[in-house]
Amino acid sequence: GQQVMQIPQYQHVQEGEDFTTYCNSSTTLSNIQWYKQRPGGHPVFLIQLVKSGEVKKQKRLTFQFGEAKKNSSLHITATQTTDVGTYFCAGKISSGSARQLTFGSGTQLTVLP
Amino acid sequence: DSGVTQTPKHLITATGQRVTLRCSPRSGDLSVYWYQQSLDQGLQFLIQYYNGEERAKGNILERFSAQQFPDLHSELNLSSLELGDSALYFCASSVDGTSYEQYFGPGTRLTVT
């Protein structure tokens, strides 16, 4: 079935270092969304990418959607302790009857002060 | 605050019992989604409703059922509970059932003893 793989599963960085998480799908996605879940919290929507090769920025966060619409990445520049949490990608396949988002397994980011 | 409410916040019950989790979507949202998140696990999609009708089904067990009422609130019923059903159950809502971002509630933590 439709799978969205996310790597790495865990990442520890020193405050100020950069961080990247990658998301790969076995099938073409119509769009991809990114969510952040703080420890003890609920997932919070960050952004949606729709177009092939799309790049969007939110302050220190850069989101990319691959040309083939099968992969995506989230890059954080100069991490801060407030970036701690689990980052999930979620993809919607572009064909078939499935209408739900398929979430990746998440990347748990720890930022060491 | 996402605008999505879930009750109860915590629930402790015994194996074999039946519980009902409740979710009220954001004002104006027609679609409701249910997810299960076990310890250190990603988000497993269970089921989606749109304007009172089932729209998509994920890995939902036969012991679980859900419905969306005319006022758009939703309930997730879990029966014959097993220890492995202990998890966080999130409800999310979106404007429609296809392309919009999802807003998650704070979750219900279910502990089965």
mmCIF file with all atom_site columns, C-alpha atoms in Angstrom:
data_model
loop_
_atom_site.group_PDB
_atom_site.id
_atom_site.type_symbol
_atom_site.label_atom_id
_atom_site.label_alt_id
_atom_site.label_comp_id
_atom_site.label_asym_id
_atom_site.label_entity_id
_atom_site.label_seq_id
_atom_site.pdbx_PDB_ins_code
_atom_site.Cartn_x
_atom_site.Cartn_y
_atom_site.Cartn_z
_atom_site.occupancy
_atom_site.B_iso_or_equiv
_atom_site.pdbx_formal_charge
_atom_site.auth_seq_id
_atom_site.auth_comp_id
_atom_site.auth_asym_id
_atom_site.auth_atom_id
_atom_site.pdbx_PDB_model_num
ATOM 1   C CA . GLY A 1 1   ? 0.000   0.000  0.000  1.00 0.00 ? 1   GLY A CA 1
ATOM 2   C CA . GLN A 1 2   ? 0.856   3.652  -0.071 1.00 0.00 ? 2   GLN A CA 1
ATOM 3   C CA . GLN A 1 3   ? 3.843   4.395  2.117  1.00 0.00 ? 3   GLN A CA 1
ATOM 4   C CA . VAL A 1 4   ? 5.558   7.571  3.137  1.00 0.00 ? 4   VAL A CA 1
ATOM 5   C CA . MET A 1 5   ? 9.000   6.991  4.588  1.00 0.00 ? 5   MET A CA 1
ATOM 6   C CA . GLN A 1 6   ? 10.740  9.591  6.690  1.00 0.00 ? 6   GLN A CA 1
ATOM 7   C CA . ILE A 1 7   ? 14.370  9.744  7.779  1.00 0.00 ? 7   ILE A CA 1
ATOM 8   C CA . PRO A 1 8   ? 16.087  10.041 10.106 1.00 0.00 ? 8   PRO A CA 1
ATOM 9   C CA . GLN A 1 9   ? 13.923  8.744  12.936 1.00 0.00 ? 9   GLN A CA 1
ATOM 10  C CA . TYR A 1 10  ? 15.902  10.680 15.539 1.00 0.00 ? 10  TYR A CA 1
ATOM 11  C CA . GLN A 1 11  ? 18.283  13.623 15.284 1.00 0.00 ? 11  GLN A CA 1
ATOM 12  C CA . HIS A 1 12  ? 20.248  15.302 18.038 1.00 0.00 ? 12  HIS A CA 1
ATOM 13  C CA . VAL A 1 13  ? 21.873  18.612 17.168 1.00 0.00 ? 13  VAL A CA 1
ATOM 14  C CA . GLN A 1 14  ? 23.712  21.293 19.068 1.00 0.00 ? 14  GLN A CA 1
ATOM 15  C CA . GLU A 1 15  ? 21.872  24.587 19.231 1.00 0.00 ? 15  GLU A CA 1
ATOM 16  C CA . GLY A 1 16  ? 22.893  26.638 16.225 1.00 0.00 ? 16  GLY A CA 1
ATOM 17  C CA . GLU A 1 17  ? 23.468  23.657 13.954 1.00 0.00 ? 17  GLU A CA 1
ATOM 18  C CA . ASP A 1 18  ? 21.303  22.957 10.931 1.00 0.00 ? 18  ASP A CA 1
ATOM 19  C CA . PHE A 1 19  ? 18.795  20.115 10.683 1.00 0.00 ? 19  PHE A CA 1
ATOM 20  C CA . THR A 1 20  ? 17.159  18.334 7.756  1.00 0.00 ? 20  THR A CA 1
ATOM 21  C CA . THR A 1 21  ? 14.488  15.667 7.598  1.00 0.00 ? 21  THR A CA 1
ATOM 22  C CA . TYR A 1 22  ? 13.584  13.813 4.414  1.00 0.00 ? 22  TYR A CA 1
ATOM 23  C CA . CYS A 1 23  ? 10.349  12.320 3.243  1.00 0.00 ? 23  CYS A CA 1
ATOM 24  C CA . ASN A 1 24  ? 9.999   9.792  0.411  1.00 0.00 ? 24  ASN A CA 1
ATOM 25  C CA . SER A 1 25  ? 6.921   8.286  -1.142 1.00 0.00 ? 25  SER A CA 1
ATOM 26  C CA . SER A 1 26  ? 6.564   5.118  -3.176 1.00 0.00 ? 26  SER A CA 1
ATOM 27  C CA . THR A 1 27  ? 4.018   6.860  -5.392 1.00 0.00 ? 27  THR A CA 1
ATOM 28  C CA . THR A 1 28  ? 3.468   10.331 -6.782 1.00 0.00 ? 28  THR A CA 1
ATOM 29  C CA . LEU A 1 29  ? 1.888   12.750 -4.348 1.00 0.00 ? 29  LEU A CA 1
ATOM 30  C CA . SER A 1 30  ? -0.660  15.422 -5.219 1.00 0.00 ? 30  SER A CA 1
ATOM 31  C CA . ASN A 1 31  ? 0.541   17.478 -2.307 1.00 0.00 ? 31  ASN A CA 1
ATOM 32  C CA . ILE A 1 32  ? 2.600   17.181 0.824  1.00 0.00 ? 32  ILE A CA 1
ATOM 33  C CA . GLN A 1 33  ? 2.068   18.742 4.205  1.00 0.00 ? 33  GLN A CA 1
ATOM 34  C CA . TRP A 1 34  ? 4.395   19.172 7.150  1.00 0.00 ? 34  TRP A CA 1
ATOM 35  C CA . TYR A 1 35  ? 3.385   19.112 10.791 1.00 0.00 ? 35  TYR A CA 1
ATOM 36  C CA . LYS A 1 36  ? 5.241   19.703 14.044 1.00 0.00 ? 36  LYS A CA 1
ATOM 37  C CA . GLN A 1 37  ? 4.378   18.004 17.309 1.00 0.00 ? 37  GLN A CA 1
ATOM 38  C CA . ARG A 1 38  ? 5.949   19.375 20.459 1.00 0.00 ? 38  ARG A CA 1
ATOM 39  C CA . PRO A 1 39  ? 6.562   16.913 23.318 1.00 0.00 ? 39  PRO A CA 1
ATOM 40  C CA . GLY A 1 40  ? 3.229   16.270 25.004 1.00 0.00 ? 40  GLY A CA 1
ATOM 41  C CA . GLY A 1 41  ? 1.389   18.246 22.363 1.00 0.00 ? 41  GLY A CA 1
ATOM 42  C CA . HIS A 1 42  ? -0.617  17.669 19.244 1.00 0.00 ? 42  HIS A CA 1
ATOM 43  C CA . PRO A 1 43  ? 0.459   17.949 15.603 1.00 0.00 ? 43  PRO A CA 1
ATOM 44  C CA . VAL A 1 44  ? 0.351   21.486 14.272 1.00 0.00 ? 44  VAL A CA 1
ATOM 45  C CA . PHE A 1 45  ? 0.162   22.240 10.576 1.00 0.00 ? 45  PHE A CA 1
ATOM 46  C CA . LEU A 1 46  ? 3.219   24.039 9.229  1.00 0.00 ? 46  LEU A CA 1
ATOM 47  C CA . ILE A 1 47  ? 2.871   24.189 5.460  1.00 0.00 ? 47  ILE A CA 1
ATOM 48  C CA . GLN A 1 48  ? 1.522   22.562 2.305  1.00 0.00 ? 48  GLN A CA 1
ATOM 49  C CA . LEU A 1 49  ? 3.431   22.137 -0.962 1.00 0.00 ? 49  LEU A CA 1
ATOM 50  C CA . VAL A 1 50  ? 1.574   21.407 -4.159 1.00 0.00 ? 50  VAL A CA 1
ATOM 51  C CA . LYS A 1 51  ? 3.726   22.190 -7.191 1.00 0.00 ? 51  LYS A CA 1
ATOM 52  C CA . SER A 1 52  ? 6.595   20.141 -8.552 1.00 0.00 ? 52  SER A CA 1
ATOM 53  C CA . GLY A 1 53  ? 9.909   21.636 -7.396 1.00 0.00 ? 53  GLY A CA 1
ATOM 54  C CA . GLU A 1 54  ? 8.189   24.049 -5.052 1.00 0.00 ? 54  GLU A CA 1
ATOM 55  C CA . VAL A 1 55  ? 10.255  25.707 -2.341 1.00 0.00 ? 55  VAL A CA 1
ATOM 56  C CA . LYS A 1 56  ? 8.716   27.628 0.533  1.00 0.00 ? 56  LYS A CA 1
ATOM 57  C CA . LYS A 1 57  ? 10.352  29.390 3.448  1.00 0.00 ? 57  LYS A CA 1
ATOM 58  C CA . GLN A 1 58  ? 9.113   30.249 6.895  1.00 0.00 ? 58  GLN A CA 1
ATOM 59  C CA . LYS A 1 59  ? 11.797  32.208 8.732  1.00 0.00 ? 59  LYS A CA 1
ATOM 60  C CA . ARG A 1 60  ? 14.507  29.580 9.435  1.00 0.00 ? 60  ARG A CA 1
ATOM 61  C CA . LEU A 1 61  ? 12.507  26.714 7.911  1.00 0.00 ? 61  LEU A CA 1
ATOM 62  C CA . THR A 1 62  ? 12.821  25.771 4.234  1.00 0.00 ? 62  THR A CA 1
ATOM 63  C CA . PHE A 1 63  ? 10.474  23.240 2.677  1.00 0.00 ? 63  PHE A CA 1
ATOM 64  C CA . GLN A 1 64  ? 11.045  21.593 -0.706 1.00 0.00 ? 64  GLN A CA 1
ATOM 65  C CA . PHE A 1 65  ? 8.886   19.367 -2.887 1.00 0.00 ? 65  PHE A CA 1
ATOM 66  C CA . GLY A 1 66  ? 10.758  17.219 -5.376 1.00 0.00 ? 66  GLY A CA 1
ATOM 67  C CA . GLU A 1 67  ? 10.464  17.550 -9.130 1.00 0.00 ? 67  GLU A CA 1
ATOM 68  C CA . ALA A 1 68  ? 8.859   14.127 -9.386 1.00 0.00 ? 68  ALA A CA 1
ATOM 69  C CA . LYS A 1 69  ? 6.544   14.906 -6.460 1.00 0.00 ? 69  LYS A CA 1
ATOM 70  C CA . LYS A 1 70  ? 7.716   11.803 -4.638 1.00 0.00 ? 70  LYS A CA 1
ATOM 71  C CA . ASN A 1 71  ? 9.965   13.379 -2.062 1.00 0.00 ? 71  ASN A CA 1
ATOM 72  C CA . SER A 1 72  ? 10.175  16.379 0.183  1.00 0.00 ? 72  SER A CA 1
ATOM 73  C CA . SER A 1 73  ? 12.481  17.867 2.753  1.00 0.00 ? 73  SER A CA 1
ATOM 74  C CA . LEU A 1 74  ? 12.377  20.245 5.679  1.00 0.00 ? 74  LEU A CA 1
ATOM 75  C CA . HIS A 1 75  ? 15.546  22.136 6.552  1.00 0.00 ? 75  HIS A CA 1
ATOM 76  C CA . ILE A 1 76  ? 15.973  24.223 9.676  1.00 0.00 ? 76  ILE A CA 1
ATOM 77  C CA . THR A 1 77  ? 18.833  26.697 9.749  1.00 0.00 ? 77  THR A CA 1
ATOM 78  C CA . ALA A 1 78  ? 20.551  27.487 13.037 1.00 0.00 ? 78  ALA A CA 1
ATOM 79  C CA . THR A 1 79  ? 18.319  25.408 15.283 1.00 0.00 ? 79  THR A CA 1
ATOM 80  C CA . GLN A 1 80  ? 16.992  26.801 18.545 1.00 0.00 ? 80  GLN A CA 1
ATOM 81  C CA . THR A 1 81  ? 15.674  24.978 21.596 1.00 0.00 ? 81  THR A CA 1
ATOM 82  C CA . THR A 1 82  ? 12.173  25.996 20.543 1.00 0.00 ? 82  THR A CA 1
ATOM 83  C CA . ASP A 1 83  ? 12.561  23.758 17.475 1.00 0.00 ? 83  ASP A CA 1
ATOM 84  C CA . VAL A 1 84  ? 12.433  20.642 19.653 1.00 0.00 ? 84  VAL A CA 1
ATOM 85  C CA . GLY A 1 85  ? 9.698   18.252 18.633 1.00 0.00 ? 85  GLY A CA 1
ATOM 86  C CA . THR A 1 86  ? 8.726   15.642 16.098 1.00 0.00 ? 86  THR A CA 1
ATOM 87  C CA . TYR A 1 87  ? 8.333   16.701 12.495 1.00 0.00 ? 87  TYR A CA 1
ATOM 88  C CA . PHE A 1 88  ? 5.933   14.739 10.336 1.00 0.00 ? 88  PHE A CA 1
ATOM 89  C CA . CYS A 1 89  ? 5.418   14.852 6.631  1.00 0.00 ? 89  CYS A CA 1
ATOM 90  C CA . ALA A 1 90  ? 2.053   13.792 5.274  1.00 0.00 ? 90  ALA A CA 1
ATOM 91  C CA . GLY A 1 91  ? 1.345   13.038 1.662  1.00 0.00 ? 91  GLY A CA 1
ATOM 92  C CA . LYS A 1 92  ? -1.779  12.655 -0.391 1.00 0.00 ? 92  LYS A CA 1
ATOM 93  C CA . ILE A 1 93  ? -1.503  10.332 -3.384 1.00 0.00 ? 93  ILE A CA 1
ATOM 94  C CA . SER A 1 94  ? -2.470  11.804 -6.720 1.00 0.00 ? 94  SER A CA 1
ATOM 95  C CA . SER A 1 95  ? -4.558  8.936  -8.028 1.00 0.00 ? 95  SER A CA 1
ATOM 96  C CA . GLY A 1 96  ? -6.802  6.224  -6.759 1.00 0.00 ? 96  GLY A CA 1
ATOM 97  C CA . SER A 1 97  ? -9.680  6.325  -4.348 1.00 0.00 ? 97  SER A CA 1
ATOM 98  C CA . ALA A 1 98  ? -7.658  6.992  -1.215 1.00 0.00 ? 98  ALA A CA 1
ATOM 99  C CA . ARG A 1 99  ? -8.348  10.477 0.075  1.00 0.00 ? 99  ARG A CA 1
ATOM 100 C CA . GLN A 1 100 ? -6.588  10.487 3.370  1.00 0.00 ? 100 GLN A CA 1
ATOM 101 C CA . LEU A 1 101 ? -3.205  11.833 4.214  1.00 0.00 ? 101 LEU A CA 1
ATOM 102 C CA . THR A 1 102 ? -0.539  9.236  4.813  1.00 0.00 ? 102 THR A CA 1
ATOM 103 C CA . PHE A 1 103 ? 1.789   10.367 7.560  1.00 0.00 ? 103 PHE A CA 1
ATOM 104 C CA . GLY A 1 104 ? 5.468   9.567  7.697  1.00 0.00 ? 104 GLY A CA 1
ATOM 105 C CA . SER A 1 105 ? 6.831   8.063  10.886 1.00 0.00 ? 105 SER A CA 1
ATOM 106 C CA . GLY A 1 106 ? 8.289   11.397 11.945 1.00 0.00 ? 106 GLY A CA 1
ATOM 107 C CA . THR A 1 107 ? 11.716  12.724 12.839 1.00 0.00 ? 107 THR A CA 1
ATOM 108 C CA . GLN A 1 108 ? 12.220  13.483 16.503 1.00 0.00 ? 108 GLN A CA 1
ATOM 109 C CA . LEU A 1 109 ? 14.510  16.490 16.873 1.00 0.00 ? 109 LEU A CA 1
ATOM 110 C CA . THR A 1 110 ? 16.424  17.178 20.056 1.00 0.00 ? 110 THR A CA 1
ATOM 111 C CA . VAL A 1 111 ? 18.313  20.448 20.326 1.00 0.00 ? 111 VAL A CA 1
ATOM 112 C CA . LEU A 1 112 ? 21.069  20.524 22.925 1.00 0.00 ? 112 LEU A CA 1
ATOM 113 C CA . PRO A 1 113 ? 21.723  23.962 24.464 1.00 0.00 ? 113 PRO A CA 1
ATOM 114 C CA . ASP B 2 1   ? -5.463  26.536 20.389 1.00 0.00 ? 1   ASP B CA 1
ATOM 115 C CA . SER B 2 2   ? -6.548  24.827 17.151 1.00 0.00 ? 2   SER B CA 1
ATOM 116 C CA . GLY B 2 3   ? -10.275 25.223 17.781 1.00 0.00 ? 3   GLY B CA 1
ATOM 117 C CA . VAL B 2 4   ? -10.772 21.455 17.830 1.00 0.00 ? 4   VAL B CA 1
ATOM 118 C CA . THR B 2 5   ? -11.953 20.098 21.162 1.00 0.00 ? 5   THR B CA 1
ATOM 119 C CA . GLN B 2 6   ? -11.711 16.551 22.430 1.00 0.00 ? 6   GLN B CA 1
ATOM 120 C CA . THR B 2 7   ? -13.108 14.964 25.553 1.00 0.00 ? 7   THR B CA 1
ATOM 121 C CA . PRO B 2 8   ? -12.141 13.413 27.807 1.00 0.00 ? 8   PRO B CA 1
ATOM 122 C CA . LYS B 2 9   ? -8.483  14.380 28.078 1.00 0.00 ? 9   LYS B CA 1
ATOM 123 C CA . HIS B 2 10  ? -7.568  11.187 29.889 1.00 0.00 ? 10  HIS B CA 1
ATOM 124 C CA . LEU B 2 11  ? -9.353  7.870  30.172 1.00 0.00 ? 11  LEU B CA 1
ATOM 125 C CA . ILE B 2 12  ? -8.347  4.845  32.194 1.00 0.00 ? 12  ILE B CA 1
ATOM 126 C CA . THR B 2 13  ? -10.323 1.673  31.778 1.00 0.00 ? 13  THR B CA 1
ATOM 127 C CA . ALA B 2 14  ? -10.000 -2.083 32.003 1.00 0.00 ? 14  ALA B CA 1
ATOM 128 C CA . THR B 2 15  ? -9.621  -4.689 29.312 1.00 0.00 ? 15  THR B CA 1
ATOM 129 C CA . GLY B 2 16  ? -12.876 -5.778 27.745 1.00 0.00 ? 16  GLY B CA 1
ATOM 130 C CA . GLN B 2 17  ? -14.577 -2.463 28.386 1.00 0.00 ? 17  GLN B CA 1
ATOM 131 C CA . ARG B 2 18  ? -16.079 -0.008 25.916 1.00 0.00 ? 18  ARG B CA 1
ATOM 132 C CA . VAL B 2 19  ? -15.347 3.721  25.718 1.00 0.00 ? 19  VAL B CA 1
ATOM 133 C CA . THR B 2 20  ? -16.483 6.663  23.641 1.00 0.00 ? 20  THR B CA 1
ATOM 134 C CA . LEU B 2 21  ? -14.235 9.532  22.640 1.00 0.00 ? 21  LEU B CA 1
ATOM 135 C CA . ARG B 2 22  ? -15.769 12.785 21.527 1.00 0.00 ? 22  ARG B CA 1
ATOM 136 C CA . CYS B 2 23  ? -14.559 15.453 19.119 1.00 0.00 ? 23  CYS B CA 1
ATOM 137 C CA . SER B 2 24  ? -15.925 18.824 18.085 1.00 0.00 ? 24  SER B CA 1
ATOM 138 C CA . PRO B 2 25  ? -14.369 20.238 14.912 1.00 0.00 ? 25  PRO B CA 1
ATOM 139 C CA . ARG B 2 26  ? -13.395 23.842 14.275 1.00 0.00 ? 26  ARG B CA 1
ATOM 140 C CA . SER B 2 27  ? -16.286 26.078 13.420 1.00 0.00 ? 27  SER B CA 1
ATOM 141 C CA . GLY B 2 28  ? -16.974 25.764 9.698  1.00 0.00 ? 28  GLY B CA 1
ATOM 142 C CA . ASP B 2 29  ? -15.008 22.568 9.174  1.00 0.00 ? 29  ASP B CA 1
ATOM 143 C CA . LEU B 2 30  ? -17.012 19.753 7.622  1.00 0.00 ? 30  LEU B CA 1
ATOM 144 C CA . SER B 2 31  ? -14.502 16.937 7.784  1.00 0.00 ? 31  SER B CA 1
ATOM 145 C CA . VAL B 2 32  ? -13.334 15.035 10.844 1.00 0.00 ? 32  VAL B CA 1
ATOM 146 C CA . TYR B 2 33  ? -10.466 12.568 11.015 1.00 0.00 ? 33  TYR B CA 1
ATOM 147 C CA . TRP B 2 34  ? -9.458  10.133 13.747 1.00 0.00 ? 34  TRP B CA 1
ATOM 148 C CA . TYR B 2 35  ? -5.862  9.054  14.348 1.00 0.00 ? 35  TYR B CA 1
ATOM 149 C CA . GLN B 2 36  ? -4.170  6.706  16.789 1.00 0.00 ? 36  GLN B CA 1
ATOM 150 C CA . GLN B 2 37  ? -0.698  7.458  18.085 1.00 0.00 ? 37  GLN B CA 1
ATOM 151 C CA . SER B 2 38  ? 0.974   4.791  20.190 1.00 0.00 ? 38  SER B CA 1
ATOM 152 C CA . LEU B 2 39  ? 4.077   5.470  22.280 1.00 0.00 ? 39  LEU B CA 1
ATOM 153 C CA . ASP B 2 40  ? 6.909   6.622  20.030 1.00 0.00 ? 40  ASP B CA 1
ATOM 154 C CA . GLN B 2 41  ? 4.793   5.815  16.987 1.00 0.00 ? 41  GLN B CA 1
ATOM 155 C CA . GLY B 2 42  ? 3.622   7.878  14.128 1.00 0.00 ? 42  GLY B CA 1
ATOM 156 C CA . LEU B 2 43  ? 0.076   8.812  13.376 1.00 0.00 ? 43  LEU B CA 1
ATOM 157 C CA . GLN B 2 44  ? -2.082  5.946  12.194 1.00 0.00 ? 44  GLN B CA 1
ATOM 158 C CA . PHE B 2 45  ? -5.114  7.092  10.272 1.00 0.00 ? 45  PHE B CA 1
ATOM 159 C CA . LEU B 2 46  ? -8.303  5.402  11.429 1.00 0.00 ? 46  LEU B CA 1
ATOM 160 C CA . ILE B 2 47  ? -11.273 6.966  9.688  1.00 0.00 ? 47  ILE B CA 1
ATOM 161 C CA . GLN B 2 48  ? -12.595 10.154 8.096  1.00 0.00 ? 48  GLN B CA 1
ATOM 162 C CA . TYR B 2 49  ? -16.055 11.648 7.973  1.00 0.00 ? 49  TYR B CA 1
ATOM 163 C CA . TYR B 2 50  ? -17.273 14.447 5.780  1.00 0.00 ? 50  TYR B CA 1
ATOM 164 C CA . ASN B 2 51  ? -20.550 16.205 6.518  1.00 0.00 ? 51  ASN B CA 1
ATOM 165 C CA . GLY B 2 52  ? -21.945 13.175 8.320  1.00 0.00 ? 52  GLY B CA 1
ATOM 166 C CA . GLU B 2 53  ? -20.834 10.507 5.859  1.00 0.00 ? 53  GLU B CA 1
ATOM 167 C CA . GLU B 2 54  ? -17.871 8.167  6.024  1.00 0.00 ? 54  GLU B CA 1
ATOM 168 C CA . ARG B 2 55  ? -15.302 9.349  3.477  1.00 0.00 ? 55  ARG B CA 1
ATOM 169 C CA . ALA B 2 56  ? -12.247 7.157  3.990  1.00 0.00 ? 56  ALA B CA 1
ATOM 170 C CA . LYS B 2 57  ? -11.196 4.272  6.138  1.00 0.00 ? 57  LYS B CA 1
ATOM 171 C CA . GLY B 2 58  ? -7.701  3.438  7.312  1.00 0.00 ? 58  GLY B CA 1
ATOM 172 C CA . ASN B 2 59  ? -6.380  0.788  9.638  1.00 0.00 ? 59  ASN B CA 1
ATOM 173 C CA . ILE B 2 60  ? -9.390  0.795  11.892 1.00 0.00 ? 60  ILE B CA 1
ATOM 174 C CA . LEU B 2 61  ? -10.133 -2.393 13.807 1.00 0.00 ? 61  LEU B CA 1
ATOM 175 C CA . GLU B 2 62  ? -13.566 -3.978 13.631 1.00 0.00 ? 62  GLU B CA 1
ATOM 176 C CA . ARG B 2 63  ? -13.874 -3.374 17.381 1.00 0.00 ? 63  ARG B CA 1
ATOM 177 C CA . PHE B 2 64  ? -13.720 0.344  16.661 1.00 0.00 ? 64  PHE B CA 1
ATOM 178 C CA . SER B 2 65  ? -16.454 2.418  15.072 1.00 0.00 ? 65  SER B CA 1
ATOM 179 C CA . ALA B 2 66  ? -17.165 6.076  14.581 1.00 0.00 ? 66  ALA B CA 1
ATOM 180 C CA . GLN B 2 67  ? -19.861 8.438  13.454 1.00 0.00 ? 67  GLN B CA 1
ATOM 181 C CA . GLN B 2 68  ? -20.361 12.102 12.701 1.00 0.00 ? 68  GLN B CA 1
ATOM 182 C CA . PHE B 2 69  ? -23.556 13.714 13.848 1.00 0.00 ? 69  PHE B CA 1
ATOM 183 C CA . PRO B 2 70  ? -25.693 16.427 12.159 1.00 0.00 ? 70  PRO B CA 1
ATOM 184 C CA . ASP B 2 71  ? -24.035 19.106 14.305 1.00 0.00 ? 71  ASP B CA 1
ATOM 185 C CA . LEU B 2 72  ? -20.701 17.775 12.886 1.00 0.00 ? 72  LEU B CA 1
ATOM 186 C CA . HIS B 2 73  ? -19.268 16.550 16.151 1.00 0.00 ? 73  HIS B CA 1
ATOM 187 C CA . SER B 2 74  ? -17.879 13.041 16.000 1.00 0.00 ? 74  SER B CA 1
ATOM 188 C CA . GLU B 2 75  ? -17.539 10.100 18.340 1.00 0.00 ? 75  GLU B CA 1
ATOM 189 C CA . LEU B 2 76  ? -15.091 7.226  18.221 1.00 0.00 ? 76  LEU B CA 1
ATOM 190 C CA . ASN B 2 77  ? -16.275 4.069  19.956 1.00 0.00 ? 77  ASN B CA 1
ATOM 191 C CA . LEU B 2 78  ? -13.725 1.531  21.089 1.00 0.00 ? 78  LEU B CA 1
ATOM 192 C CA . SER B 2 79  ? -15.024 -1.803 22.371 1.00 0.00 ? 79  SER B CA 1
ATOM 193 C CA . SER B 2 80  ? -13.615 -5.039 23.796 1.00 0.00 ? 80  SER B CA 1
ATOM 194 C CA . LEU B 2 81  ? -10.571 -3.033 24.739 1.00 0.00 ? 81  LEU B CA 1
ATOM 195 C CA . GLU B 2 82  ? -7.170  -4.680 24.841 1.00 0.00 ? 82  GLU B CA 1
ATOM 196 C CA . LEU B 2 83  ? -3.927  -3.552 26.446 1.00 0.00 ? 83  LEU B CA 1
ATOM 197 C CA . GLY B 2 84  ? -2.570  -2.736 23.005 1.00 0.00 ? 84  GLY B CA 1
ATOM 198 C CA . ASP B 2 85  ? -5.290  -0.150 22.465 1.00 0.00 ? 85  ASP B CA 1
ATOM 199 C CA . SER B 2 86  ? -3.580  2.136  24.968 1.00 0.00 ? 86  SER B CA 1
ATOM 200 C CA . ALA B 2 87  ? -2.601  5.177  22.940 1.00 0.00 ? 87  ALA B CA 1
ATOM 201 C CA . LEU B 2 88  ? -3.248  8.816  22.200 1.00 0.00 ? 88  LEU B CA 1
ATOM 202 C CA . TYR B 2 89  ? -6.275  9.299  20.018 1.00 0.00 ? 89  TYR B CA 1
ATOM 203 C CA . PHE B 2 90  ? -6.340  12.497 18.008 1.00 0.00 ? 90  PHE B CA 1
ATOM 204 C CA . CYS B 2 91  ? -9.196  14.043 16.190 1.00 0.00 ? 91  CYS B CA 1
ATOM 205 C CA . ALA B 2 92  ? -8.499  16.519 13.403 1.00 0.00 ? 92  ALA B CA 1
ATOM 206 C CA . SER B 2 93  ? -10.759 18.639 11.260 1.00 0.00 ? 93  SER B CA 1
ATOM 207 C CA . SER B 2 94  ? -10.477 20.385 7.937  1.00 0.00 ? 94  SER B CA 1
ATOM 208 C CA . VAL B 2 95  ? -12.590 22.669 5.811  1.00 0.00 ? 95  VAL B CA 1
ATOM 209 C CA . ASP B 2 96  ? -13.294 19.951 3.319  1.00 0.00 ? 96  ASP B CA 1
ATOM 210 C CA . GLY B 2 97  ? -12.233 16.376 2.840  1.00 0.00 ? 97  GLY B CA 1
ATOM 211 C CA . THR B 2 98  ? -9.582  16.714 0.220  1.00 0.00 ? 98  THR B CA 1
ATOM 212 C CA . SER B 2 99  ? -6.929  19.351 -0.058 1.00 0.00 ? 99  SER B CA 1
ATOM 213 C CA . TYR B 2 100 ? -6.878  21.476 3.034  1.00 0.00 ? 100 TYR B CA 1
ATOM 214 C CA . GLU B 2 101 ? -4.651  21.277 6.065  1.00 0.00 ? 101 GLU B CA 1
ATOM 215 C CA . GLN B 2 102 ? -5.870  19.445 9.139  1.00 0.00 ? 102 GLN B CA 1
ATOM 216 C CA . TYR B 2 103 ? -6.200  21.004 12.559 1.00 0.00 ? 103 TYR B CA 1
ATOM 217 C CA . PHE B 2 104 ? -5.628  18.623 15.418 1.00 0.00 ? 104 PHE B CA 1
ATOM 218 C CA . GLY B 2 105 ? -7.297  18.539 18.788 1.00 0.00 ? 105 GLY B CA 1
ATOM 219 C CA . PRO B 2 106 ? -5.353  18.057 22.032 1.00 0.00 ? 106 PRO B CA 1
ATOM 220 C CA . GLY B 2 107 ? -6.014  14.309 22.010 1.00 0.00 ? 107 GLY B CA 1
ATOM 221 C CA . THR B 2 108 ? -7.450  11.769 24.418 1.00 0.00 ? 108 THR B CA 1
ATOM 222 C CA . ARG B 2 109 ? -4.959  9.593  26.227 1.00 0.00 ? 109 ARG B CA 1
ATOM 223 C CA . LEU B 2 110 ? -6.454  6.143  26.688 1.00 0.00 ? 110 LEU B CA 1
ATOM 224 C CA . THR B 2 111 ? -4.905  3.724  29.156 1.00 0.00 ? 111 THR B CA 1
ATOM 225 C CA . VAL B 2 112 ? -6.213  0.180  29.233 1.00 0.00 ? 112 VAL B CA 1
ATOM 226 C CA . THR B 2 113 ? -5.220  -1.775 32.346 1.00 0.00 ? 113 THR B CA 1
#
